Amino acid sequence: MKGRTIVLDHINDRQAAALMVDGKLEDFLIAGDAPAPGTIYRARADRPVKGQGGMFLTTPDGPAFLRQVKGLAPGAMPLVQVTGYAEPGKAIPVTTKVLFKSRYAIVTPDAPGLNISRSIRDEDERDRLLEIAHGEMGSSGYGLIVRSSCASADEGDIAEDIAEMAELAARVMGDDGPDIACLAEGDTPHTLAWRDWTDPAEVVTDPGGFEDHGVLDALDEAQGIVEPLPGGGYLYIEPTRALIAVDVNTGSDTSMAAGQKANFACAKALPRALRVRGLGGQITLDLAPMPKKDRRGFETSLRAAFRADPEETTLVGWTPLGHYEMQRKRGRVTLSEALK
């Protein structure tokens, strides 16, 4: 099965979306029980946590935690946006940097100015998009980022998207009610698929699409801890309470370069493996043995692989024991939690 296919369906009454590329599950989104990232609240500041440099807030969906607080007093009613999924038993992570993101545009109330995605380099196209943006934003004091998906897109579609996001931003940012409230819901998996999977693809919306297109079989495999690597090696991905441990195994390869080949294959395969499992947090890689001179090449390959990944990932570096550490945003529901 060649090409890209987006399948929109449900699992256990949860809305879900799958991106299949050449018959392989490349990305997967599923609704969770917690507030979705992107949800915007008018919250109440409760108490600062000096040791952690943050403050606990009250929202309609429970306690939230805001990091790096400055000038926010208990009792204040700030607008905050959910940034990810909380670990079990912890508060909802939020930020005061509110964004309004859609397929073609991102409205930035706190960062004025019109900006075109750097990936759009054609000057005529940039001029076309700036004209559309100016026409829709007018004298608004809010900023706008025109996304890379606008390249060659229909002018009417872009203008409509910008206008909708600008209107939503004005309504939410202008809401000064006295009580805590949810002012905007985060995007559902089907909306996220439309928003972020913008490359040309066949879109399947028929019930039973997951079974017909091999998504369910791919999810069964992803629920396990083993991720096969090209060349016969394996990744063993095991979430623990403290971190996610990833062990690189060379499999049946006993050649002198087996460790190097398995580690470089890990670098390419790891973003997808974490993405479809919905895993984030602290990640430690226990790599196969390889010479220290190959570490720089491994890091370069790892950095290139994560550059195209939608979830923010910080590559931290090597430990004295030779492990490699990363920190990844918890931007998704874990597959095991959603399907349990």
PDB file of C-alpha atoms in Angstrom, residues 64-289:
ATOM      1  CA  ALA A  64      -3.064  23.607  37.078  1.00  0.00           C
ATOM      2  CA  PHE A  65       0.607  24.501  37.469  1.00  0.00           C
ATOM      3  CA  LEU A  66       2.247  27.555  35.914  1.00  0.00           C
ATOM      4  CA  ARG A  67       6.055  27.646  35.786  1.00  0.00           C
ATOM      5  CA  GLN A  68       8.359  30.666  36.025  1.00  0.00           C
ATOM      6  CA  VAL A  69       5.811  33.044  37.503  1.00  0.00           C
ATOM      7  CA  LYS A  70       6.633  36.748  37.789  1.00  0.00           C
ATOM      8  CA  GLY A  71       4.339  39.420  39.158  1.00  0.00           C
ATOM      9  CA  LEU A  72       1.328  37.134  39.625  1.00  0.00           C
ATOM     10  CA  ALA A  73      -0.348  37.477  43.015  1.00  0.00           C
ATOM     11  CA  PRO A  74      -2.745  34.980  44.619  1.00  0.00           C
ATOM     12  CA  GLY A  75      -6.299  35.814  43.591  1.00  0.00           C
ATOM     13  CA  ALA A  76      -5.329  37.103  40.135  1.00  0.00           C
ATOM     14  CA  MET A  77      -7.316  35.746  37.143  1.00  0.00           C
ATOM     15  CA  PRO A  78      -4.848  35.145  34.286  1.00  0.00           C
ATOM     16  CA  LEU A  79      -5.599  33.573  30.908  1.00  0.00           C
ATOM     17  CA  VAL A  80      -3.626  30.345  30.537  1.00  0.00           C
ATOM     18  CA  GLN A  81      -3.332  27.628  27.905  1.00  0.00           C
ATOM     19  CA  VAL A  82      -2.761  23.904  28.424  1.00  0.00           C
ATOM     20  CA  THR A  83       0.655  22.885  27.071  1.00  0.00           C
ATOM     21  CA  GLY A  84       0.534  19.110  27.493  1.00  0.00           C
ATOM     22  CA  TYR A  85      -0.845  16.148  29.419  1.00  0.00           C
ATOM     23  CA  ALA A  86      -0.081  15.925  33.111  1.00  0.00           C
ATOM     24  CA  GLU A  87       1.521  12.888  34.662  1.00  0.00           C
ATOM     25  CA  PRO A  88      -0.947  10.847  36.751  1.00  0.00           C
ATOM     26  CA  GLY A  89      -1.739  12.678  39.985  1.00  0.00           C
ATOM     27  CA  LYS A  90      -0.134  15.952  38.899  1.00  0.00           C
ATOM     28  CA  ALA A  91      -1.585  19.340  37.962  1.00  0.00           C
ATOM     29  CA  ILE A  92      -2.367  20.398  34.391  1.00  0.00           C
ATOM     30  CA  PRO A  93       0.684  22.138  32.833  1.00  0.00           C
ATOM     31  CA  VAL A  94      -0.200  25.615  31.519  1.00  0.00           C
ATOM     32  CA  THR A  95       1.417  28.761  30.137  1.00  0.00           C
ATOM     33  CA  THR A  96       0.383  32.406  29.904  1.00  0.00           C
ATOM     34  CA  LYS A  97       1.725  32.578  26.314  1.00  0.00           C
ATOM     35  CA  VAL A  98      -1.584  31.925  24.565  1.00  0.00           C
ATOM     36  CA  LEU A  99      -1.572  30.936  20.860  1.00  0.00           C
ATOM     37  CA  PHE A 100      -4.429  30.357  18.410  1.00  0.00           C
ATOM     38  CA  LYS A 101      -3.242  27.754  15.946  1.00  0.00           C
ATOM     39  CA  SER A 102      -4.949  26.412  12.839  1.00  0.00           C
ATOM     40  CA  ARG A 103      -4.000  24.790   9.521  1.00  0.00           C
ATOM     41  CA  TYR A 104      -2.734  27.942   7.834  1.00  0.00           C
ATOM     42  CA  ALA A 105      -2.231  30.493  10.585  1.00  0.00           C
ATOM     43  CA  ILE A 106      -1.102  31.047  14.170  1.00  0.00           C
ATOM     44  CA  VAL A 107      -2.382  34.196  15.881  1.00  0.00           C
ATOM     45  CA  THR A 108      -0.002  35.432  18.604  1.00  0.00           C
ATOM     46  CA  PRO A 109      -1.647  38.025  20.867  1.00  0.00           C
ATOM     47  CA  ASP A 110       1.562  38.691  22.835  1.00  0.00           C
ATOM     48  CA  ALA A 111       3.881  38.941  19.816  1.00  0.00           C
ATOM     49  CA  PRO A 112       2.730  41.569  17.283  1.00  0.00           C
ATOM     50  CA  GLY A 113       3.868  41.590  13.667  1.00  0.00           C
ATOM     51  CA  LEU A 114       3.230  39.501  10.543  1.00  0.00           C
ATOM     52  CA  ASN A 115       5.638  36.659   9.851  1.00  0.00           C
ATOM     53  CA  ILE A 116       5.865  34.143   7.010  1.00  0.00           C
ATOM     54  CA  SER A 117       7.263  30.642   7.598  1.00  0.00           C
ATOM     55  CA  ARG A 118      10.953  30.555   6.710  1.00  0.00           C
ATOM     56  CA  SER A 119      10.408  27.381   4.693  1.00  0.00           C
ATOM     57  CA  ILE A 120       8.516  29.482   2.115  1.00  0.00           C
ATOM     58  CA  ARG A 121      11.371  31.061   0.173  1.00  0.00           C
ATOM     59  CA  ASP A 122       9.751  32.122  -3.100  1.00  0.00           C
ATOM     60  CA  GLU A 123       9.504  35.916  -2.920  1.00  0.00           C
ATOM     61  CA  ASP A 124       6.376  36.128  -5.074  1.00  0.00           C
ATOM     62  CA  GLU A 125       4.640  33.596  -2.831  1.00  0.00           C
ATOM     63  CA  ARG A 126       5.741  35.455   0.291  1.00  0.00           C
ATOM     64  CA  ASP A 127       4.364  38.692  -1.158  1.00  0.00           C
ATOM     65  CA  ARG A 128       1.060  36.959  -1.970  1.00  0.00           C
ATOM     66  CA  LEU A 129       0.733  35.633   1.566  1.00  0.00           C
ATOM     67  CA  LEU A 130       1.666  38.959   3.168  1.00  0.00           C
ATOM     68  CA  GLU A 131      -1.060  40.654   1.141  1.00  0.00           C
ATOM     69  CA  ILE A 132      -3.632  38.100   2.345  1.00  0.00           C
ATOM     70  CA  ALA A 133      -2.438  38.448   5.939  1.00  0.00           C
ATOM     71  CA  HIS A 134      -2.588  42.246   5.901  1.00  0.00           C
ATOM     72  CA  GLY A 135      -6.059  42.117   4.387  1.00  0.00           C
ATOM     73  CA  GLU A 136      -7.422  39.879   7.151  1.00  0.00           C
ATOM     74  CA  MET A 137      -5.536  41.229  10.192  1.00  0.00           C
ATOM     75  CA  GLY A 138      -6.109  44.886   9.308  1.00  0.00           C
ATOM     76  CA  SER A 139      -5.301  47.135  12.258  1.00  0.00           C
ATOM     77  CA  SER A 140      -5.295  44.290  14.786  1.00  0.00           C
ATOM     78  CA  GLY A 141      -2.593  44.572  17.411  1.00  0.00           C
ATOM     79  CA  TYR A 142      -2.144  40.809  17.457  1.00  0.00           C
ATOM     80  CA  GLY A 143       0.673  39.041  15.659  1.00  0.00           C
ATOM     81  CA  LEU A 144       0.311  36.414  12.940  1.00  0.00           C
ATOM     82  CA  ILE A 145       2.496  33.553  11.732  1.00  0.00           C
ATOM     83  CA  VAL A 146       1.634  32.272   8.256  1.00  0.00           C
ATOM     84  CA  ARG A 147       2.420  28.546   8.305  1.00  0.00           C
ATOM     85  CA  SER A 148       4.356  26.595   5.668  1.00  0.00           C
ATOM     86  CA  SER A 149       1.130  24.809   4.655  1.00  0.00           C
ATOM     87  CA  CYS A 150       0.029  28.071   2.996  1.00  0.00           C
ATOM     88  CA  ALA A 151       2.484  27.587   0.120  1.00  0.00           C
ATOM     89  CA  SER A 152       0.359  27.414  -3.048  1.00  0.00           C
ATOM     90  CA  ALA A 153      -2.822  26.991  -0.978  1.00  0.00           C
ATOM     91  CA  ASP A 154      -6.072  28.596  -2.097  1.00  0.00           C
ATOM     92  CA  GLU A 155      -6.292  32.300  -1.233  1.00  0.00           C
ATOM     93  CA  GLY A 156      -9.856  32.014   0.014  1.00  0.00           C
ATOM     94  CA  ASP A 157      -9.022  29.092   2.316  1.00  0.00           C
ATOM     95  CA  ILE A 158      -6.080  30.965   3.828  1.00  0.00           C
ATOM     96  CA  ALA A 159      -8.066  34.173   4.316  1.00  0.00           C
ATOM     97  CA  GLU A 160     -10.961  32.318   5.945  1.00  0.00           C
ATOM     98  CA  ASP A 161      -8.615  30.493   8.318  1.00  0.00           C
ATOM     99  CA  ILE A 162      -6.830  33.694   9.363  1.00  0.00           C
ATOM    100  CA  ALA A 163     -10.151  35.490   9.911  1.00  0.00           C
ATOM    101  CA  GLU A 164     -11.512  32.663  12.086  1.00  0.00           C
ATOM    102  CA  MET A 165      -8.379  32.548  14.259  1.00  0.00           C
ATOM    103  CA  ALA A 166      -8.290  36.357  14.604  1.00  0.00           C
ATOM    104  CA  GLU A 167     -11.948  36.401  15.623  1.00  0.00           C
ATOM    105  CA  LEU A 168     -11.425  33.614  18.159  1.00  0.00           C
ATOM    106  CA  ALA A 169      -8.394  35.415  19.590  1.00  0.00           C
ATOM    107  CA  ALA A 170     -10.302  38.682  19.950  1.00  0.00           C
ATOM    108  CA  ARG A 171     -13.222  36.947  21.677  1.00  0.00           C
ATOM    109  CA  VAL A 172     -11.066  34.975  24.118  1.00  0.00           C
ATOM    110  CA  MET A 173      -8.555  37.695  24.934  1.00  0.00           C
ATOM    111  CA  GLY A 174     -11.391  40.193  25.452  1.00  0.00           C
ATOM    112  CA  ASP A 175     -13.288  37.978  27.893  1.00  0.00           C
ATOM    113  CA  ASP A 176     -12.822  39.557  31.326  1.00  0.00           C
ATOM    114  CA  GLY A 177     -15.448  37.651  33.272  1.00  0.00           C
ATOM    115  CA  PRO A 178     -15.100  37.435  37.051  1.00  0.00           C
ATOM    116  CA  ASP A 179     -15.044  33.641  37.450  1.00  0.00           C
ATOM    117  CA  ILE A 180     -12.842  30.753  36.360  1.00  0.00           C
ATOM    118  CA  ALA A 181     -13.995  29.384  32.998  1.00  0.00           C
ATOM    119  CA  CYS A 182     -12.984  27.341  29.964  1.00  0.00           C
ATOM    120  CA  LEU A 183     -12.825  29.862  27.121  1.00  0.00           C
ATOM    121  CA  ALA A 184     -11.709  27.557  24.288  1.00  0.00           C
ATOM    122  CA  GLU A 185     -11.416  23.791  23.960  1.00  0.00           C
ATOM    123  CA  GLY A 186      -8.254  22.156  22.659  1.00  0.00           C
ATOM    124  CA  ASP A 187      -8.404  20.528  19.233  1.00  0.00           C
ATOM    125  CA  THR A 188      -9.791  17.007  18.813  1.00  0.00           C
ATOM    126  CA  PRO A 189      -7.703  14.317  17.053  1.00  0.00           C
ATOM    127  CA  HIS A 190      -9.654  14.770  13.802  1.00  0.00           C
ATOM    128  CA  THR A 191      -9.102  18.534  13.893  1.00  0.00           C
ATOM    129  CA  LEU A 192      -5.415  18.055  14.733  1.00  0.00           C
ATOM    130  CA  ALA A 193      -5.046  15.727  11.754  1.00  0.00           C
ATOM    131  CA  TRP A 194      -6.527  18.398   9.474  1.00  0.00           C
ATOM    132  CA  ARG A 195      -4.392  21.083  11.117  1.00  0.00           C
ATOM    133  CA  ASP A 196      -0.997  19.385  11.153  1.00  0.00           C
ATOM    134  CA  TRP A 197      -0.944  16.592   8.538  1.00  0.00           C
ATOM    135  CA  THR A 198      -0.972  18.954   5.590  1.00  0.00           C
ATOM    136  CA  ASP A 199       0.924  17.011   2.913  1.00  0.00           C
ATOM    137  CA  PRO A 200      -1.278  15.544   0.147  1.00  0.00           C
ATOM    138  CA  ALA A 201      -2.976  12.348   1.301  1.00  0.00           C
ATOM    139  CA  GLU A 202      -6.027  10.176   0.765  1.00  0.00           C
ATOM    140  CA  VAL A 203      -8.501  10.813   3.590  1.00  0.00           C
ATOM    141  CA  VAL A 204     -10.643   7.914   4.841  1.00  0.00           C
ATOM    142  CA  THR A 205     -13.622   8.688   7.071  1.00  0.00           C
ATOM    143  CA  ASP A 206     -15.695   5.505   6.672  1.00  0.00           C
ATOM    144  CA  PRO A 207     -16.455   3.575   9.891  1.00  0.00           C
ATOM    145  CA  GLY A 208     -14.106   0.610  10.224  1.00  0.00           C
ATOM    146  CA  GLY A 209     -11.297   2.456   8.464  1.00  0.00           C
ATOM    147  CA  PHE A 210      -8.745   1.496  11.121  1.00  0.00           C
ATOM    148  CA  GLU A 211      -9.358  -2.199  10.513  1.00  0.00           C
ATOM    149  CA  ASP A 212      -9.488  -1.880   6.733  1.00  0.00           C
ATOM    150  CA  HIS A 213      -6.195   0.016   6.505  1.00  0.00           C
ATOM    151  CA  GLY A 214      -4.109  -1.959   8.997  1.00  0.00           C
ATOM    152  CA  VAL A 215      -4.156   0.612  11.786  1.00  0.00           C
ATOM    153  CA  LEU A 216      -5.397  -1.806  14.447  1.00  0.00           C
ATOM    154  CA  ASP A 217      -2.622  -4.301  13.672  1.00  0.00           C
ATOM    155  CA  ALA A 218      -0.037  -1.511  13.855  1.00  0.00           C
ATOM    156  CA  LEU A 219      -1.428  -0.368  17.213  1.00  0.00           C
ATOM    157  CA  ASP A 220      -1.225  -3.903  18.605  1.00  0.00           C
ATOM    158  CA  GLU A 221       2.463  -3.904  17.743  1.00  0.00           C
ATOM    159  CA  ALA A 222       3.002  -0.415  19.181  1.00  0.00           C
ATOM    160  CA  GLN A 223       1.483  -1.427  22.519  1.00  0.00           C
ATOM    161  CA  GLY A 224       4.384  -3.808  23.021  1.00  0.00           C
ATOM    162  CA  ILE A 225       7.850  -2.779  24.167  1.00  0.00           C
ATOM    163  CA  VAL A 226       9.678  -4.082  21.071  1.00  0.00           C
ATOM    164  CA  GLU A 227      10.303  -1.884  18.016  1.00  0.00           C
ATOM    165  CA  PRO A 228      12.082  -3.713  15.149  1.00  0.00           C
ATOM    166  CA  LEU A 229      14.965  -1.895  13.431  1.00  0.00           C
ATOM    167  CA  PRO A 230      16.106  -2.241   9.823  1.00  0.00           C
ATOM    168  CA  GLY A 231      18.968  -4.719   9.674  1.00  0.00           C
ATOM    169  CA  GLY A 232      17.641  -7.042  12.364  1.00  0.00           C
ATOM    170  CA  GLY A 233      18.161  -4.999  15.532  1.00  0.00           C
ATOM    171  CA  TYR A 234      15.529  -3.963  18.084  1.00  0.00           C
ATOM    172  CA  LEU A 235      14.543  -1.157  20.415  1.00  0.00           C
ATOM    173  CA  TYR A 236      13.063  -2.115  23.772  1.00  0.00           C
ATOM    174  CA  ILE A 237      10.990   0.856  24.950  1.00  0.00           C
ATOM    175  CA  GLU A 238       9.857   0.582  28.571  1.00  0.00           C
ATOM    176  CA  PRO A 239       8.104   3.464  30.392  1.00  0.00           C
ATOM    177  CA  THR A 240       8.762   3.535  34.143  1.00  0.00           C
ATOM    178  CA  ARG A 241       7.466   5.904  36.797  1.00  0.00           C
ATOM    179  CA  ALA A 242      10.617   8.025  36.631  1.00  0.00           C
ATOM    180  CA  LEU A 243      11.603   7.892  32.965  1.00  0.00           C
ATOM    181  CA  ILE A 244      11.363   6.050  29.667  1.00  0.00           C
ATOM    182  CA  ALA A 245      14.160   3.526  29.185  1.00  0.00           C
ATOM    183  CA  VAL A 246      15.168   2.669  25.613  1.00  0.00           C
ATOM    184  CA  ASP A 247      17.542  -0.268  25.131  1.00  0.00           C
ATOM    185  CA  VAL A 248      19.221  -0.738  21.739  1.00  0.00           C
ATOM    186  CA  ASN A 249      19.815  -4.382  20.814  1.00  0.00           C
ATOM    187  CA  THR A 250      21.822  -5.510  17.786  1.00  0.00           C
ATOM    188  CA  GLY A 251      19.793  -8.696  17.334  1.00  0.00           C
ATOM    189  CA  SER A 252      21.512 -11.404  15.318  1.00  0.00           C
ATOM    190  CA  ASP A 253      24.147  -9.069  13.862  1.00  0.00           C
ATOM    191  CA  THR A 254      27.569 -10.014  15.288  1.00  0.00           C
ATOM    192  CA  SER A 255      29.730  -7.944  12.942  1.00  0.00           C
ATOM    193  CA  MET A 256      32.291  -5.393  14.180  1.00  0.00           C
ATOM    194  CA  ALA A 257      30.000  -2.518  13.176  1.00  0.00           C
ATOM    195  CA  ALA A 258      26.818  -4.036  14.649  1.00  0.00           C
ATOM    196  CA  GLY A 259      26.587  -1.510  17.503  1.00  0.00           C
ATOM    197  CA  GLN A 260      27.140   1.480  15.268  1.00  0.00           C
ATOM    198  CA  LYS A 261      24.535   0.297  12.728  1.00  0.00           C
ATOM    199  CA  ALA A 262      21.930  -0.402  15.430  1.00  0.00           C
ATOM    200  CA  ASN A 263      22.494   2.972  17.128  1.00  0.00           C
ATOM    201  CA  PHE A 264      22.193   4.943  13.906  1.00  0.00           C
ATOM    202  CA  ALA A 265      19.045   2.955  13.025  1.00  0.00           C
ATOM    203  CA  CYS A 266      17.727   3.842  16.498  1.00  0.00           C
ATOM    204  CA  ALA A 267      18.300   7.541  15.807  1.00  0.00           C
ATOM    205  CA  LYS A 268      16.110   7.387  12.699  1.00  0.00           C
ATOM    206  CA  ALA A 269      13.385   5.155  14.162  1.00  0.00           C
ATOM    207  CA  LEU A 270      13.039   6.658  17.650  1.00  0.00           C
ATOM    208  CA  PRO A 271      10.874   9.740  16.859  1.00  0.00           C
ATOM    209  CA  ARG A 272       8.197   7.624  15.182  1.00  0.00           C
ATOM    210  CA  ALA A 273       8.338   4.963  17.925  1.00  0.00           C
ATOM    211  CA  LEU A 274       7.780   7.572  20.653  1.00  0.00           C
ATOM    212  CA  ARG A 275       5.185   9.445  18.594  1.00  0.00           C
ATOM    213  CA  VAL A 276       2.820   6.541  17.934  1.00  0.00           C
ATOM    214  CA  ARG A 277       3.093   5.436  21.579  1.00  0.00           C
ATOM    215  CA  GLY A 278       2.399   8.985  22.824  1.00  0.00           C
ATOM    216  CA  LEU A 279       5.456   8.928  25.089  1.00  0.00           C
ATOM    217  CA  GLY A 280       7.149  11.954  26.624  1.00  0.00           C
ATOM    218  CA  GLY A 281       9.104  13.021  29.689  1.00  0.00           C
ATOM    219  CA  GLN A 282      12.668  12.018  30.550  1.00  0.00           C
ATOM    220  CA  ILE A 283      14.110   9.485  28.118  1.00  0.00           C
ATOM    221  CA  THR A 284      17.345   7.538  28.603  1.00  0.00           C
ATOM    222  CA  LEU A 285      18.948   5.586  25.743  1.00  0.00           C
ATOM    223  CA  ASP A 286      21.093   2.578  26.609  1.00  0.00           C
ATOM    224  CA  LEU A 287      22.912   2.314  23.302  1.00  0.00           C
ATOM    225  CA  ALA A 288      24.719  -0.646  21.810  1.00  0.00           C
ATOM    226  CA  PRO A 289      28.537  -0.565  22.179  1.00  0.00           C
TER     227      PRO A 289
END
